[in-house]
Structures are given as structure tokens and as C-alpha cells.
Amino acid sequence: MSLETKQREQWGSRVAFILAAAGSAVGLGNIWRFPYVVGTNGGAAFVIIYLFIIALIGYPMMVTEMAIGQKTKRNAIGAFRDLAPNTPWWVAGALGVLAGFVILSFYSVVAGWTLSYFFKTLAGDLGVGTDFVGTFIGHITSDWAPLFWHFVFMGLTLGIIGLGVVKGIEKTVKILMPALFVLLIALVGRALTLPGAGAGVEFLIKPDFSKITAQSILGAVGQAFFTLSLGMGCMITYGSYLDDKENINDNAAWVVGLDTAVALIAGFAIFPAVFALGFDPAAGGGLAFITLPAVFASMPGGTIFGAAFFLLLAVAALTSAISLLEVVVAYYIDEKGWSRQKASLIIGTLIFILGIPASLSMGRWSGFTILGYNFFDFLDFLQESILLPVGGLLTAIFAGYVWSAKKTREHSNINKSAIRLGTWFDVLIMYVSPIAVSVVMVTGLVDKLK
Ligand code: TYR
């Protein structure tokens, strides 16, 4: 069945692994999605709940997935098969492969908007006095331009994955992630000095818990999994390319820490500007694309600065997209014996095709809805409220009870690391994660469907 792992690639160094995993985690989820779900869920109270979830569920889950990958050296499905042969646990991995398809199809559409905004900014089309809302809506509701950029972005993604883990993924992330970080910090500086920015800071730090509903807590769980690339075997896959000598606990902490920092920094870049410039914090998926160009327009050198930002955002999206595609591709290589090139091409093309209705559902096909969502939002609902929470739940139960919390912990503790997992880890993975995720998921969905 599975081809042997002898020629399996490995990350070139510890830093390469951290950057690749952080590259997967940091993406549109931090800069596009986090601010908008914070905005639609009332601000600071949501952020606090989200931070608790990151610490109590996100970190242990990150360790678990990386440990399963490093231990088995297999793709998302093969890893479960390896640790629990002849059981139906492989289904947990299969859900992840499905999630890879679903997420990347709409992710690539948004990444395409980013590419197009890079060129719009560069061409000076987003200067002072632009109707930023109208420009954004005009772009996403049109037929061809977003599809063209979706096509370009998927082409880049499958090209990199076709090249392989080291040549493709490692090279890209090493240079570009640090640049994005620096630019974001500069943006925060500009946003905070706009007159009226204080209201945005308040929105992010002064909680109003009356705004929290069962659905918003489910949203926080979904966002935590999404932004950390958890619950779908991505970190299992990346962990499978990690040398046995490398420690997991510290690396996982780096990835979780960097990802959370970038999301919070993005929040502090966006909300002060939203309030200062009079936009609606609950505007939804357009928030970053409406607010940030307005900030760029208001600053000296905004054209260059803005263009650089959208380019780096596209790159951050690319380093996440390649990890989404890698989950699916690694499965076809390991278990079906496909060549890397064949798997990238076929799967990348199928995902591109699934993204077409997602893109058109913003405009021409917006009348077609499922559960009240257009197709794009339905895919996002599916991954946020079902695929990732169920995937995370199954992974926690698997690690806690099937592989056993003790073995997971012992594996993660083998190599020297600053963080040592104690029995607190067992409690988090055996009780806290599964109970919290199931309760939140059931109440959130009941709330939604009633
Ligand atoms: N974490 C990525 C982001 O925040 C998105 C992503 C989700 C990537 C799941 C991989 C993955 O498996 O943009």
C-alpha cells in the first residue's frame, strides 16, 4: 500500500521547518479573516475567547499533529492508518484531505483579490478620493478579473508544490515571511496615528461579553483551527518531513506564537483605521481590502508601501496555500503512488474548478444559496463550523485515547526542548479539547439552524 518512506524529503533545518509551518499558519486567516470575524463578532470579547482557545486547545493540538507526523512519516490519512491499522481512524485524515480541497478553493479566490490589489495599488488606482467600498465590490462581483487572478494564484501554488518540499516550500518562506512582519508593524504605526484611531483600539481591548453567542464561540474555535492550520492533517503532513532529532514542543510554540502575534498586529493595523476613517467594523470579508487601501492612500509613499503590502500578503497566502495543497498531494503520492508532478497538476486543477462557483457566487451567481449562504460563504461555513472542528475533535480523541496521551507526550518530549509537556498536556488533550470542541460545535450549530 504505502510506498516506503526512504526517499521522503526532509526540511533542511529547524528554522526551515518553523518558517514553513509558520508560513502555513500565517496567511489570509490572520490578515483578512481574523479582523473580519472579530468585527462581525463584536470585538474584544471575541478576541479574549479566541486567545483562550489558542492556548488551551490550539497549542496542544499543534504539538499533537506535529508529533503524529514526525512519528509516522506519513500523510494525513496514512498517519492514522500507521498508528491504528485496520481501524476506521483513517477517516479522520480523509476529512482533512477533503478540507484541503474545500478551503483552498475559496482561499485561492481571496488570494487572487490580493494579487489584483497589488497591481491596482501599483497603478495608482487606489489614491485619495477613491470609493474604496465600491471598488472592492466592483472587483469581486465581476466575472473575469477575479477568475483570472484565481487561475494565476492556483498556477503558482501547484507549480511550487510540483517542485517539492525543500526546493518549493522552504525557499519561498525563508525570505518573505520576515518582510511581511516588518511591513505590518509599520502599518500599525500609521493606523494608530490617524485622528480618531483610539476608538479602534478600544474596540479591540474593551470587552463587551453581551455580544457573545454560541455561534460566535464556535466561530472562535473555527478561526483558531483555521489560522493555525489545525484539524485537517496539515501539521501532520509538515511534521512528517521533520527529522527525528528535532524537538516539537518549542517549534510548536514558535508557530502558535508567531501566528497569534501576526493576527493581533493585523487587528491593530485595521481597527484603528476602520474607526478613524468611518468604516463599518462588521463589514465582513471586505474589511481588509477596503480599510487598508484607504490607509495607504492617506500616507506618504502609500503607493509603494501599499503595493509591497499586497504583494507580501499574496506571498503569505501562497505559503499557506501550498500547505493546503500539500496535504492532498502527499496523500496521492504516499498512498496512490502518483508522481508529485501528476498529483499537483490534477488536484490543483480540480481545486481551481471548485473555486470558480465560489468566485462567481460573489456576483453573477449570488442568487444561489445553501442554508442562506452563497456558495463562497457556504464553503467557509463548512470548514469553519464542521470540517475543522470535527477533524480537531477526532485528532484529540485519537491522540488522547487511541495512540494515548502518554505516548503522544513521550514522543513530543524525546528531544531536548525548553517546554516539557507534563500531565497537564494529557488533561488538555483528553478532556478539555474534546469536551470544549464538541459542546461548542453542537450548541453553535443548533443556534445556527434554529
Ligand atoms: N492557516 C492559514 C491562514 O491562516 C490557512 C490554512 C488553513 C492553511 C488550513 C492550511 C490549513 O491546513 O491563512
Tab-separated table of C-alpha atoms and ligand atoms in Angstrom:
chain	number	residue	atom	x	y	z
A	1	MET	CA	0.000	0.000	0.000
A	2	SER	CA	2.114	2.896	1.175
A	3	LEU	CA	5.290	3.406	-0.695
A	4	GLU	CA	8.280	3.250	1.573
A	5	THR	CA	9.487	6.391	3.162
A	6	LYS	CA	13.160	6.105	2.298
A	7	GLN	CA	13.231	8.801	-0.314
A	8	ARG	CA	10.871	11.044	1.645
A	9	GLU	CA	12.111	14.611	1.706
A	10	GLN	CA	13.110	16.388	4.903
A	11	TRP	CA	13.285	20.010	5.932
A	12	GLY	CA	16.812	21.359	5.615
A	13	SER	CA	16.991	22.759	9.156
A	14	ARG	CA	14.986	23.544	12.240
A	15	VAL	CA	14.465	27.115	11.109
A	16	ALA	CA	13.213	25.909	7.755
A	17	PHE	CA	10.589	23.814	9.483
A	18	ILE	CA	9.447	26.619	11.772
A	19	LEU	CA	9.245	29.028	8.868
A	20	ALA	CA	7.365	26.570	6.697
A	21	ALA	CA	4.894	25.717	9.459
A	22	ALA	CA	4.553	29.380	10.395
A	23	GLY	CA	4.237	30.122	6.684
A	24	SER	CA	1.316	27.732	6.602
A	25	ALA	CA	-0.271	29.209	9.690
A	26	VAL	CA	0.252	32.878	8.861
A	27	GLY	CA	-1.814	33.859	5.871
A	28	LEU	CA	-5.124	35.321	4.836
A	29	GLY	CA	-6.512	33.801	8.021
A	30	ASN	CA	-4.581	36.356	10.050
A	31	ILE	CA	-4.825	39.466	7.943
A	32	TRP	CA	-8.076	39.051	6.012
A	33	ARG	CA	-10.167	36.641	8.095
A	34	PHE	CA	-9.238	37.391	11.720
A	35	PRO	CA	-10.099	41.110	11.629
A	36	TYR	CA	-13.351	40.488	9.864
A	37	VAL	CA	-14.587	37.766	12.232
A	38	VAL	CA	-13.541	39.941	15.167
A	39	GLY	CA	-15.526	42.775	13.581
A	40	THR	CA	-18.662	40.741	12.968
A	41	ASN	CA	-18.489	39.193	16.448
A	42	GLY	CA	-18.259	42.373	18.449
A	43	GLY	CA	-14.550	42.929	19.106
A	44	ALA	CA	-12.563	42.470	22.313
A	45	ALA	CA	-14.720	39.799	23.983
A	46	PHE	CA	-14.298	37.591	20.932
A	47	VAL	CA	-10.545	38.203	20.930
A	48	ILE	CA	-10.276	37.106	24.567
A	49	ILE	CA	-12.197	33.883	23.936
A	50	TYR	CA	-10.067	33.266	20.863
A	51	LEU	CA	-6.840	33.683	22.862
A	52	PHE	CA	-8.025	31.177	25.467
A	53	ILE	CA	-8.828	28.691	22.730
A	54	ILE	CA	-5.403	29.187	21.150
A	55	ALA	CA	-3.662	28.464	24.467
A	56	LEU	CA	-5.811	25.626	25.773
A	57	ILE	CA	-6.700	23.843	22.531
A	58	GLY	CA	-4.502	25.283	19.766
A	59	TYR	CA	-1.081	24.672	21.300
A	60	PRO	CA	-1.709	21.078	22.494
A	61	MET	CA	-3.277	20.279	19.147
A	62	MET	CA	-0.310	21.742	17.283
A	63	VAL	CA	2.044	19.547	19.330
A	64	THR	CA	-0.156	16.516	18.724
A	65	GLU	CA	-0.365	16.910	14.971
A	66	MET	CA	3.357	17.544	14.603
A	67	ALA	CA	4.100	14.530	16.823
A	68	ILE	CA	1.839	12.220	14.804
A	69	GLY	CA	3.545	13.379	11.608
A	70	GLN	CA	7.087	13.113	12.907
A	71	LYS	CA	6.425	9.707	14.412
A	72	THR	CA	4.739	8.105	11.388
A	73	LYS	CA	6.383	9.991	8.493
A	74	ARG	CA	3.122	9.701	6.641
A	75	ASN	CA	0.471	11.877	5.033
A	76	ALA	CA	-2.737	12.798	6.903
A	77	ILE	CA	-4.557	9.544	6.123
A	78	GLY	CA	-1.538	7.224	6.207
A	79	ALA	CA	-0.516	8.534	9.631
A	80	PHE	CA	-3.765	7.383	11.258
A	81	ARG	CA	-3.527	4.050	9.424
A	82	ASP	CA	0.024	3.601	10.641
A	83	LEU	CA	-0.779	4.188	14.311
A	84	ALA	CA	-4.113	2.352	14.286
A	85	PRO	CA	-4.012	-0.234	11.488
A	86	ASN	CA	-7.254	-1.920	10.455
A	87	THR	CA	-9.464	0.603	12.203
A	88	PRO	CA	-11.678	3.295	10.696
A	89	TRP	CA	-9.472	6.078	12.149
A	90	TRP	CA	-8.123	6.888	8.685
A	91	VAL	CA	-11.455	8.683	8.176
A	92	ALA	CA	-10.141	11.481	10.419
A	93	GLY	CA	-7.371	12.019	7.884
A	94	ALA	CA	-9.748	11.700	4.954
A	95	LEU	CA	-11.840	14.555	6.348
A	96	GLY	CA	-8.651	16.599	6.367
A	97	VAL	CA	-7.935	15.857	2.742
A	98	LEU	CA	-11.492	16.920	1.948
A	99	ALA	CA	-10.996	20.099	3.993
A	100	GLY	CA	-7.868	20.827	1.953
A	101	PHE	CA	-9.971	20.798	-1.208
A	102	VAL	CA	-12.735	22.926	0.246
A	103	ILE	CA	-10.535	25.547	1.890
A	104	LEU	CA	-8.079	26.018	-0.936
A	105	SER	CA	-10.845	26.539	-3.480
A	106	PHE	CA	-12.124	29.720	-1.839
A	107	TYR	CA	-8.772	30.664	-0.316
A	108	SER	CA	-7.301	30.956	-3.774
A	109	VAL	CA	-10.118	33.270	-4.824
A	110	VAL	CA	-9.306	35.661	-1.971
A	111	ALA	CA	-5.591	35.357	-2.681
A	112	GLY	CA	-6.467	36.346	-6.241
A	113	TRP	CA	-8.097	39.555	-4.943
A	114	THR	CA	-4.808	40.258	-3.185
A	115	LEU	CA	-2.817	39.892	-6.393
A	116	SER	CA	-5.212	42.130	-8.208
A	117	TYR	CA	-4.998	44.729	-5.427
A	118	PHE	CA	-1.231	44.654	-5.747
A	119	PHE	CA	-1.494	45.752	-9.373
A	120	LYS	CA	-4.300	48.225	-8.701
A	121	THR	CA	-2.205	49.881	-5.996
A	122	LEU	CA	0.900	49.914	-8.137
A	123	ALA	CA	-1.005	51.507	-10.994
A	124	GLY	CA	-2.166	54.286	-8.645
A	125	ASP	CA	-5.846	53.296	-8.996
A	126	LEU	CA	-6.457	53.464	-5.256
A	127	GLY	CA	-5.452	57.016	-4.442
A	128	VAL	CA	-7.114	59.620	-2.223
A	129	GLY	CA	-10.796	60.061	-3.002
A	130	THR	CA	-11.307	56.546	-4.341
A	131	ASP	CA	-14.612	54.900	-3.436
A	132	PHE	CA	-12.915	52.034	-1.591
A	133	VAL	CA	-16.110	50.125	-0.886
A	134	GLY	CA	-17.372	50.471	-4.436
A	135	THR	CA	-14.032	49.461	-5.932
A	136	PHE	CA	-13.881	46.323	-3.838
A	137	ILE	CA	-17.463	45.256	-4.521
A	138	GLY	CA	-16.995	46.067	-8.187
A	139	HIS	CA	-13.958	43.831	-8.348
A	140	ILE	CA	-15.269	40.777	-6.522
A	141	THR	CA	-18.654	40.788	-8.223
A	142	SER	CA	-17.238	40.901	-11.725
A	143	ASP	CA	-16.880	37.667	-13.700
A	144	TRP	CA	-13.481	37.534	-15.298
A	145	ALA	CA	-10.917	39.512	-13.344
A	146	PRO	CA	-11.244	37.534	-10.079
A	147	LEU	CA	-11.277	34.258	-12.015
A	148	PHE	CA	-8.150	35.268	-13.857
A	149	TRP	CA	-6.290	36.007	-10.613
A	150	HIS	CA	-7.634	32.833	-9.012
A	151	PHE	CA	-6.180	30.980	-12.001
A	152	VAL	CA	-2.803	32.710	-11.651
A	153	PHE	CA	-2.664	32.005	-7.918
A	154	MET	CA	-3.566	28.318	-8.258
A	155	GLY	CA	-0.963	28.039	-11.020
A	156	LEU	CA	1.716	29.410	-8.688
A	157	THR	CA	0.591	27.119	-5.882
A	158	LEU	CA	0.653	23.952	-7.903
A	159	GLY	CA	3.938	24.977	-9.524
A	160	ILE	CA	5.649	25.272	-6.147
A	161	ILE	CA	4.189	22.032	-4.832
A	162	GLY	CA	5.247	20.331	-8.049
A	163	LEU	CA	8.847	21.352	-7.246
A	164	GLY	CA	8.756	19.645	-3.860
A	165	VAL	CA	9.085	20.345	-0.193
A	166	VAL	CA	12.580	21.716	0.037
A	167	LYS	CA	13.046	23.424	-3.286
A	168	GLY	CA	9.494	24.705	-3.460
A	169	ILE	CA	8.298	25.451	0.037
A	170	GLU	CA	11.446	26.196	2.002
A	171	LYS	CA	12.958	28.686	-0.405
A	172	THR	CA	9.810	30.755	-0.622
A	173	VAL	CA	9.161	31.177	3.075
A	174	LYS	CA	12.653	31.991	4.273
A	175	ILE	CA	12.856	35.442	2.777
A	176	LEU	CA	9.322	36.638	2.570
A	177	MET	CA	7.816	35.957	5.979
A	178	PRO	CA	10.125	38.345	7.851
A	179	ALA	CA	9.447	41.103	5.314
A	180	LEU	CA	5.704	40.851	5.848
A	181	PHE	CA	6.162	41.141	9.577
A	182	VAL	CA	8.138	44.373	9.301
A	183	LEU	CA	5.652	45.937	6.926
A	184	LEU	CA	2.711	45.093	9.182
A	185	ILE	CA	4.353	46.792	12.125
A	186	ALA	CA	4.880	49.912	10.050
A	187	LEU	CA	1.199	49.835	9.124
A	188	VAL	CA	0.186	49.697	12.774
A	189	GLY	CA	2.272	52.822	13.328
A	190	ARG	CA	0.389	54.656	10.607
A	191	ALA	CA	-3.051	53.432	11.658
A	192	LEU	CA	-2.522	54.367	15.313
A	193	THR	CA	-1.541	57.918	14.459
A	194	LEU	CA	-4.682	58.624	12.411
A	195	PRO	CA	-7.007	61.040	14.213
A	196	GLY	CA	-9.801	59.057	15.884
A	197	ALA	CA	-7.821	55.834	15.984
A	198	GLY	CA	-8.458	55.409	19.725
A	199	ALA	CA	-11.959	54.050	19.192
A	200	GLY	CA	-10.477	51.181	17.202
A	201	VAL	CA	-8.041	50.323	19.965
A	202	GLU	CA	-10.898	50.375	22.432
A	203	PHE	CA	-12.911	48.055	20.198
A	204	LEU	CA	-10.047	45.553	20.425
A	205	ILE	CA	-9.300	45.757	24.124
A	206	LYS	CA	-12.538	46.667	25.927
A	207	PRO	CA	-14.689	43.557	26.041
A	208	ASP	CA	-18.467	43.553	25.898
A	209	PHE	CA	-19.462	39.973	26.607
A	210	SER	CA	-23.112	40.612	25.840
A	211	LYS	CA	-22.173	40.390	22.168
A	212	ILE	CA	-21.063	36.764	22.528
A	213	THR	CA	-23.374	34.000	21.291
A	214	ALA	CA	-22.938	30.232	20.924
A	215	GLN	CA	-22.299	30.852	17.249
A	216	SER	CA	-19.541	33.340	17.939
A	217	ILE	CA	-17.772	30.893	20.265
A	218	LEU	CA	-17.950	28.284	17.512
A	219	GLY	CA	-16.591	30.985	15.225
A	220	ALA	CA	-13.654	31.485	17.588
A	221	VAL	CA	-12.893	27.744	17.615
A	222	GLY	CA	-13.181	27.594	13.844
A	223	GLN	CA	-10.937	30.635	13.436
A	224	ALA	CA	-8.355	29.176	15.843
A	225	PHE	CA	-8.161	25.934	13.859
A	226	PHE	CA	-8.143	27.759	10.548
A	227	THR	CA	-5.434	30.236	11.428
A	228	LEU	CA	-3.181	27.572	12.978
A	229	SER	CA	-3.797	25.184	10.060
A	230	LEU	CA	-5.119	22.575	12.502
A	231	GLY	CA	-7.803	19.925	12.341
A	232	MET	CA	-7.060	18.768	8.814
A	233	GLY	CA	-3.728	16.998	8.914
A	234	CYS	CA	-1.658	19.901	7.641
A	235	MET	CA	0.711	19.883	10.600
A	236	ILE	CA	0.760	16.078	10.442
A	237	THR	CA	1.948	16.364	6.859
A	238	TYR	CA	4.544	19.050	7.640
A	239	GLY	CA	5.648	17.138	10.750
A	240	SER	CA	6.213	14.090	8.565
A	241	TYR	CA	9.098	15.898	6.860
A	242	LEU	CA	10.685	16.708	10.228
A	243	ASP	CA	13.866	14.926	11.239
A	244	ASP	CA	13.530	12.655	14.283
A	245	LYS	CA	16.201	14.649	16.105
A	246	GLU	CA	14.154	17.844	16.048
A	247	ASN	CA	12.062	18.829	19.060
A	248	ILE	CA	8.381	19.510	18.713
A	249	ASN	CA	7.312	21.405	21.804
A	250	ASP	CA	9.359	24.530	21.193
A	251	ASN	CA	8.785	24.536	17.460
A	252	ALA	CA	5.032	24.316	18.023
A	253	ALA	CA	5.210	27.212	20.473
A	254	TRP	CA	7.041	29.325	17.901
A	255	VAL	CA	4.442	28.645	15.251
A	256	VAL	CA	1.500	29.342	17.560
A	257	GLY	CA	3.197	32.460	18.939
A	258	LEU	CA	4.096	33.925	15.550
A	259	ASP	CA	0.655	33.261	14.165
A	260	THR	CA	-1.110	34.858	17.123
A	261	ALA	CA	1.212	37.850	17.034
A	262	VAL	CA	0.525	38.459	13.356
A	263	ALA	CA	-3.246	38.226	13.853
A	264	LEU	CA	-3.185	40.708	16.728
A	265	ILE	CA	-0.888	43.074	14.855
A	266	ALA	CA	-3.218	42.900	11.863
A	267	GLY	CA	-6.088	43.784	14.201
A	268	PHE	CA	-4.180	46.823	15.437
A	269	ALA	CA	-3.432	47.846	11.865
A	270	ILE	CA	-7.011	47.551	10.734
A	271	PHE	CA	-9.433	48.591	13.516
A	272	PRO	CA	-7.895	51.959	14.381
A	273	ALA	CA	-8.161	52.783	10.686
A	274	VAL	CA	-11.716	51.450	10.454
A	275	PHE	CA	-12.855	53.798	13.202
A	276	ALA	CA	-10.690	56.745	12.172
A	277	LEU	CA	-11.927	56.623	8.588
A	278	GLY	CA	-15.555	55.862	9.441
A	279	PHE	CA	-15.912	52.355	8.020
A	280	ASP	CA	-18.157	49.655	9.477
A	281	PRO	CA	-16.227	47.139	11.641
A	282	ALA	CA	-18.836	44.490	10.814
A	283	ALA	CA	-18.373	44.946	7.062
A	284	GLY	CA	-17.331	41.313	6.647
A	285	GLY	CA	-14.966	39.856	4.069
A	286	GLY	CA	-14.109	43.184	2.513
A	287	LEU	CA	-12.721	44.757	5.676
A	288	ALA	CA	-9.006	44.454	4.894
A	289	PHE	CA	-9.484	45.244	1.218
A	290	ILE	CA	-11.464	48.383	1.987
A	291	THR	CA	-9.663	49.729	5.023
A	292	LEU	CA	-6.042	49.152	4.169
A	293	PRO	CA	-6.097	50.830	0.739
A	294	ALA	CA	-7.698	53.817	2.451
A	295	VAL	CA	-4.837	53.890	4.951
A	296	PHE	CA	-2.258	53.626	2.186
A	297	ALA	CA	-3.907	56.451	0.291
A	298	SER	CA	-3.587	58.642	3.375
A	299	MET	CA	0.145	58.184	3.795
A	300	PRO	CA	3.221	59.488	2.028
A	301	GLY	CA	4.702	56.854	-0.259
A	302	GLY	CA	1.404	54.996	0.014
A	303	THR	CA	1.627	53.580	-3.485
A	304	ILE	CA	4.892	51.761	-2.939
A	305	PHE	CA	4.030	50.841	0.603
A	306	GLY	CA	0.596	49.553	-0.361
A	307	ALA	CA	1.869	47.618	-3.341
A	308	ALA	CA	4.551	45.989	-1.194
A	309	PHE	CA	1.951	45.083	1.380
A	310	PHE	CA	-0.419	43.388	-1.033
A	311	LEU	CA	2.460	41.565	-2.650
A	312	LEU	CA	3.625	40.235	0.702
A	313	LEU	CA	0.064	39.330	1.642
A	314	ALA	CA	-0.169	37.342	-1.574
A	315	VAL	CA	3.065	35.606	-0.606
A	316	ALA	CA	1.756	34.846	2.884
A	317	ALA	CA	-1.322	33.408	1.213
A	318	LEU	CA	0.907	31.388	-1.089
A	319	THR	CA	2.853	29.814	1.769
A	320	SER	CA	-0.485	28.786	3.301
A	321	ALA	CA	-1.979	27.622	0.018
A	322	ILE	CA	0.957	25.357	-0.687
A	323	SER	CA	0.442	23.676	2.677
A	324	LEU	CA	-3.230	23.126	1.890
A	325	LEU	CA	-2.347	21.576	-1.445
A	326	GLU	CA	0.469	19.555	0.112
A	327	VAL	CA	-1.999	17.765	2.420
A	328	VAL	CA	-3.904	16.422	-0.575
A	329	VAL	CA	-0.875	15.852	-2.810
A	330	ALA	CA	1.094	13.989	-0.113
A	331	TYR	CA	-1.804	11.565	0.223
A	332	TYR	CA	-1.850	10.783	-3.506
A	333	ILE	CA	1.934	10.396	-3.586
A	334	ASP	CA	2.217	8.175	-0.484
A	335	GLU	CA	-0.872	6.070	-0.805
A	336	LYS	CA	-1.678	6.030	-4.506
A	337	GLY	CA	1.848	6.098	-5.842
A	338	TRP	CA	1.286	9.164	-8.057
A	339	SER	CA	4.262	11.280	-9.034
A	340	ARG	CA	4.468	14.688	-7.334
A	341	GLN	CA	4.007	16.471	-10.638
A	342	LYS	CA	0.944	14.476	-11.632
A	343	ALA	CA	-0.679	14.902	-8.209
A	344	SER	CA	-0.055	18.667	-8.135
A	345	LEU	CA	-1.401	19.196	-11.619
A	346	ILE	CA	-4.552	17.110	-11.299
A	347	ILE	CA	-5.510	18.184	-7.812
A	348	GLY	CA	-4.590	21.813	-8.379
A	349	THR	CA	-6.828	21.835	-11.445
A	350	LEU	CA	-9.763	20.285	-9.586
A	351	ILE	CA	-9.431	22.842	-6.820
A	352	PHE	CA	-9.292	25.640	-9.374
A	353	ILE	CA	-12.558	24.359	-10.830
A	354	LEU	CA	-14.267	24.222	-7.421
A	355	GLY	CA	-13.159	27.824	-6.880
A	356	ILE	CA	-14.988	29.044	-10.000
A	357	PRO	CA	-18.501	28.894	-8.491
A	358	ALA	CA	-17.049	30.315	-5.248
A	359	SER	CA	-15.815	33.354	-7.119
A	360	LEU	CA	-18.950	33.784	-9.228
A	361	SER	CA	-21.147	33.481	-6.141
A	362	MET	CA	-19.991	36.980	-5.191
A	363	GLY	CA	-21.716	38.408	-8.238
A	364	ARG	CA	-23.491	36.661	-11.083
A	365	TRP	CA	-24.402	33.553	-9.050
A	366	SER	CA	-25.162	35.285	-5.769
A	367	GLY	CA	-28.818	34.193	-6.024
A	368	PHE	CA	-27.862	30.570	-5.459
A	369	THR	CA	-27.736	29.892	-1.731
A	370	ILE	CA	-27.307	26.917	0.606
A	371	LEU	CA	-28.567	27.366	4.191
A	372	GLY	CA	-28.802	31.052	3.402
A	373	TYR	CA	-25.149	31.300	2.339
A	374	ASN	CA	-23.851	31.987	-1.131
A	375	PHE	CA	-21.508	29.260	-2.355
A	376	PHE	CA	-18.348	31.014	-1.181
A	377	ASP	CA	-19.701	31.592	2.330
A	378	PHE	CA	-21.097	28.066	2.398
A	379	LEU	CA	-17.626	26.607	1.807
A	380	ASP	CA	-16.278	28.837	4.575
A	381	PHE	CA	-19.118	27.800	6.906
A	382	LEU	CA	-18.464	24.142	6.094
A	383	GLN	CA	-14.793	24.315	7.006
A	384	GLU	CA	-15.187	26.635	9.994
A	385	SER	CA	-18.189	25.024	11.674
A	386	ILE	CA	-17.864	21.385	10.628
A	387	LEU	CA	-14.736	20.109	8.888
A	388	LEU	CA	-12.031	21.650	11.086
A	389	PRO	CA	-13.807	21.259	14.450
A	390	VAL	CA	-14.708	17.624	13.675
A	391	GLY	CA	-11.183	16.985	12.389
A	392	GLY	CA	-9.721	18.566	15.529
A	393	LEU	CA	-12.085	16.642	17.784
A	394	LEU	CA	-11.193	13.323	16.167
A	395	THR	CA	-7.466	14.106	16.302
A	396	ALA	CA	-7.677	14.946	20.014
A	397	ILE	CA	-9.632	11.773	20.793
A	398	PHE	CA	-7.231	9.745	18.698
A	399	ALA	CA	-4.127	11.136	20.371
A	400	GLY	CA	-5.685	11.092	23.833
A	401	TYR	CA	-7.193	7.624	23.832
A	402	VAL	CA	-6.032	5.555	20.837
A	403	TRP	CA	-2.361	6.437	20.492
A	404	SER	CA	-2.712	7.574	24.138
A	405	ALA	CA	-1.916	10.919	25.685
A	406	LYS	CA	1.081	9.396	27.429
A	407	LYS	CA	2.666	8.164	24.200
A	408	THR	CA	1.931	11.431	22.412
A	409	ARG	CA	3.545	13.324	25.271
A	410	GLU	CA	6.522	10.995	25.488
A	411	HIS	CA	7.154	11.248	21.787
A	412	SER	CA	6.992	15.036	21.918
A	413	ASN	CA	9.318	15.112	24.929
A	414	ILE	CA	12.019	12.855	23.423
A	415	ASN	CA	14.293	15.612	22.196
A	416	LYS	CA	15.708	18.411	24.289
A	417	SER	CA	13.299	21.331	24.481
A	418	ALA	CA	12.656	24.298	26.737
A	419	ILE	CA	8.986	23.362	27.134
A	420	ARG	CA	8.355	19.969	28.768
A	421	LEU	CA	4.904	18.507	28.455
A	422	GLY	CA	3.586	17.337	31.813
A	423	THR	CA	0.354	15.627	32.747
A	424	TRP	CA	-1.350	18.983	32.117
A	425	PHE	CA	-0.973	18.084	28.469
A	426	ASP	CA	-2.919	14.842	28.994
A	427	VAL	CA	-5.733	16.774	30.652
A	428	LEU	CA	-5.896	19.272	27.795
A	429	ILE	CA	-5.859	16.694	25.033
A	430	MET	CA	-8.066	14.060	26.712
A	431	TYR	CA	-10.691	16.257	28.334
A	432	VAL	CA	-10.508	19.966	27.622
A	433	SER	CA	-10.174	19.841	23.828
A	434	PRO	CA	-12.701	17.113	23.036
A	435	ILE	CA	-15.310	18.343	25.505
A	436	ALA	CA	-14.970	22.016	24.646
A	437	VAL	CA	-14.964	21.419	20.904
A	438	SER	CA	-17.995	19.106	20.978
A	439	VAL	CA	-20.048	21.344	23.242
A	440	VAL	CA	-19.200	24.449	21.238
A	441	MET	CA	-19.886	22.727	17.954
A	442	VAL	CA	-23.242	21.290	18.922
A	443	THR	CA	-24.563	24.448	20.578
A	444	GLY	CA	-23.212	26.654	17.799
A	445	LEU	CA	-24.829	24.559	15.085
A	446	VAL	CA	-28.140	24.263	16.928
A	447	ASP	CA	-28.099	28.039	17.357
A	448	LYS	CA	-27.405	28.476	13.671
A	449	LEU	CA	-30.020	26.030	12.418
A	450	LYS	CA	-32.918	27.036	14.631
B	1	TYR	N1	-3.673	28.987	8.340
B	1	TYR	C1	-3.888	29.547	7.059
B	1	TYR	C2	-4.192	31.014	7.207
B	1	TYR	O1	-4.359	31.497	8.290
B	1	TYR	C3	-4.963	28.840	6.284
B	1	TYR	C4	-4.824	27.352	6.324
B	1	TYR	C5	-5.816	26.574	6.880
B	1	TYR	C6	-3.681	26.745	5.850
B	1	TYR	C7	-5.685	25.208	6.990
B	1	TYR	C8	-3.518	25.379	5.952
B	1	TYR	C9	-4.506	24.619	6.526
B	1	TYR	O2	-4.326	23.285	6.631
B	1	TYR	O3	-4.299	31.714	6.259
